Short mmCIF file of C-alpha atoms in Angstrom, two decimals:
data_model
loop_
_atom_site.label_atom_id
_atom_site.label_comp_id
_atom_site.label_asym_id
_atom_site.label_seq_id
_atom_site.Cartn_x
_atom_site.Cartn_y
_atom_site.Cartn_z
CA MET A 1 -189.14 58.44 -142.32
CA ALA A 2 -186.28 58.03 -139.84
CA GLU A 3 -184.02 60.10 -142.11
CA LEU A 4 -186.63 62.87 -142.28
CA LEU A 5 -187.10 62.95 -138.53
CA LEU A 6 -183.35 63.00 -137.88
CA PHE A 7 -182.84 65.95 -140.23
CA CYS A 8 -185.76 67.80 -138.67
CA ALA A 9 -184.53 67.12 -135.13
CA ALA A 10 -181.15 68.59 -136.03
CA ARG A 11 -182.88 71.54 -137.68
CA ALA A 12 -185.08 72.17 -134.62
CA ASP A 13 -181.95 72.28 -132.47
CA LEU A 14 -180.17 74.63 -134.89
CA VAL A 15 -183.15 76.97 -135.05
CA SER A 16 -183.52 77.19 -131.28
CA ARG A 17 -179.83 77.47 -130.41
CA VAL A 18 -178.41 79.50 -133.31
CA ILE A 19 -180.81 80.89 -135.89
CA ARG A 20 -183.59 82.44 -133.78
CA PRO A 21 -181.17 84.06 -131.29
CA ALA A 22 -179.17 85.57 -134.18
CA LEU A 23 -182.31 86.91 -135.86
CA GLU A 24 -183.65 88.27 -132.57
CA ALA A 25 -180.32 90.09 -132.11
CA GLY A 26 -180.83 91.74 -135.50
CA GLY A 27 -178.33 89.63 -137.39
CA HIS A 28 -178.41 87.95 -140.78
CA VAL A 29 -178.21 84.18 -141.00
CA VAL A 30 -176.79 82.25 -143.92
CA CYS A 31 -177.68 78.59 -143.91
CA ASP A 32 -176.54 75.97 -146.40
CA ARG A 33 -179.68 73.91 -146.98
CA PHE A 34 -182.76 74.39 -144.88
CA THR A 35 -186.30 73.12 -145.17
CA ASP A 36 -186.36 73.14 -148.97
CA SER A 37 -183.61 70.55 -149.08
CA THR A 38 -185.70 68.21 -146.94
CA VAL A 39 -188.68 68.71 -149.23
CA ALA A 40 -186.51 67.97 -152.27
CA TYR A 41 -184.58 65.00 -150.88
CA GLN A 42 -187.02 63.27 -148.55
CA GLY A 43 -190.35 64.59 -149.81
CA VAL A 44 -189.78 64.14 -153.53
CA ALA A 45 -186.71 61.99 -154.19
CA ARG A 46 -187.39 59.58 -151.30
CA GLY A 47 -191.14 59.69 -151.98
CA LEU A 48 -192.36 60.65 -148.51
CA GLY A 49 -194.58 63.39 -149.93
CA VAL A 50 -194.15 67.13 -150.08
CA ASP A 51 -197.07 67.93 -147.76
CA ARG A 52 -195.91 65.49 -145.07
CA VAL A 53 -192.35 66.84 -145.16
CA ARG A 54 -193.52 70.45 -145.06
CA GLU A 55 -195.67 69.70 -142.03
CA VAL A 56 -192.78 68.11 -140.13
CA ASN A 57 -190.48 70.99 -141.15
CA GLN A 58 -193.09 73.50 -139.94
CA THR A 59 -193.13 71.81 -136.55
CA ALA A 60 -189.33 71.56 -136.35
CA THR A 61 -188.73 75.22 -137.19
CA GLY A 62 -191.71 76.72 -135.43
CA GLY A 63 -192.73 78.16 -138.80
CA LEU A 64 -189.43 79.90 -139.49
CA ALA A 65 -188.84 80.39 -143.21
CA PRO A 66 -186.02 82.05 -145.12
CA ALA A 67 -186.51 85.56 -146.44
CA LEU A 68 -184.28 84.73 -149.41
CA THR A 69 -183.25 81.41 -150.91
CA LEU A 70 -180.58 81.07 -153.54
CA LEU A 71 -180.73 78.04 -155.78
CA LEU A 72 -177.29 77.46 -157.24
CA LYS A 73 -178.25 75.72 -160.43
CA VAL A 74 -175.97 73.19 -162.11
CA ASP A 75 -176.87 70.05 -163.96
CA PRO A 76 -176.95 66.97 -161.72
CA GLU A 77 -173.90 65.43 -163.41
CA THR A 78 -171.79 68.50 -162.66
CA GLY A 79 -173.06 68.47 -159.09
CA LEU A 80 -172.00 64.86 -158.65
CA ASP A 81 -168.59 65.59 -160.16
CA ARG A 82 -168.08 68.50 -157.76
CA ALA A 83 -169.02 66.44 -154.72
CA GLY A 84 -165.59 64.85 -154.78
CA SER A 85 -166.50 61.91 -152.57
CA GLU A 86 -169.67 59.94 -152.41
CA ASP A 87 -171.83 60.32 -149.36
CA ARG A 88 -175.03 58.37 -149.15
CA PHE A 89 -176.93 60.88 -151.29
CA GLU A 90 -174.34 60.95 -154.06
CA ALA A 91 -174.28 57.14 -153.95
CA GLU A 92 -177.98 57.12 -154.88
CA GLY A 93 -177.00 57.75 -158.51
CA MET A 94 -178.00 60.04 -161.33
CA ARG A 95 -181.76 59.35 -161.31
CA PHE A 96 -181.96 60.35 -157.65
CA GLN A 97 -179.98 63.53 -158.36
CA GLU A 98 -182.30 64.39 -161.25
CA LYS A 99 -185.33 64.01 -158.96
CA VAL A 100 -183.72 66.30 -156.40
CA ALA A 101 -182.84 68.92 -159.04
CA GLY A 102 -186.37 68.82 -160.44
CA ALA A 103 -187.81 69.20 -156.96
CA TYR A 104 -185.68 72.26 -156.24
CA GLU A 105 -186.75 73.83 -159.52
CA GLU A 106 -190.42 73.20 -158.73
CA ILE A 107 -190.05 74.71 -155.25
CA ALA A 108 -188.36 77.78 -156.78
CA ARG A 109 -191.15 78.15 -159.36
CA SER A 110 -193.80 77.89 -156.65
CA GLU A 111 -192.21 80.63 -154.50
CA PRO A 112 -190.67 83.18 -156.87
CA GLU A 113 -190.84 85.97 -154.27
CA ARG A 114 -188.33 84.09 -152.10
CA PHE A 115 -186.14 82.30 -154.63
CA VAL A 116 -183.41 83.59 -156.87
CA ILE A 117 -181.86 81.08 -159.23
CA VAL A 118 -178.12 81.65 -159.64
CA ASP A 119 -176.03 80.09 -162.37
CA GLY A 120 -173.74 77.71 -160.48
CA SER A 121 -171.45 77.01 -163.41
CA GLY A 122 -167.94 78.36 -163.62
CA SER A 123 -165.24 78.85 -161.04
CA PRO A 124 -165.96 79.30 -157.33
CA GLU A 125 -164.99 82.96 -157.72
CA GLN A 126 -167.49 83.47 -160.56
CA VAL A 127 -170.29 81.82 -158.59
CA HIS A 128 -169.37 83.87 -155.52
CA GLN A 129 -169.64 87.09 -157.54
CA ARG A 130 -173.09 86.08 -158.79
CA VAL A 131 -174.24 85.22 -155.29
CA MET A 132 -172.98 88.49 -153.82
CA ALA A 133 -174.67 90.46 -156.59
CA VAL A 134 -177.96 89.04 -155.33
CA VAL A 135 -177.27 89.17 -151.59
CA GLU A 136 -175.52 92.53 -151.05
CA PRO A 137 -178.42 94.75 -152.18
CA ARG A 138 -180.70 92.94 -149.71
CA LEU A 139 -178.48 93.32 -146.66
CA ASP A 140 -179.58 96.87 -145.90
CA ARG A 141 -183.27 96.12 -145.99
#
């Protein structure tokens, strides 16, 4: 629970200081991990419950939700290999990573209007091209 509240406190600060002002100024905001990551990691993998985590996220963000979410999909083993060094989440092991990956996939299935799953395999340049192919057409909307 402490981990959840710390992430949400940081997110509340980020939303109020950076994200909302940028959106109100007409800008686009790209954020690496937002509320879905907390649902996947703390709600599912840590077992705190999806509904509880969504409620705390809702409070922290004032209801702000992404217009588009990209899920860069790789198998958990590849993800761990790419991490390079172990932080506390990587140190949780493969089973934890599999829970997180499954949670992300379930979130994406439940909100197909917001999610686009992008193949995260290949070189950084290849993944970048795939991401931009999804993002660029949406920038003028």
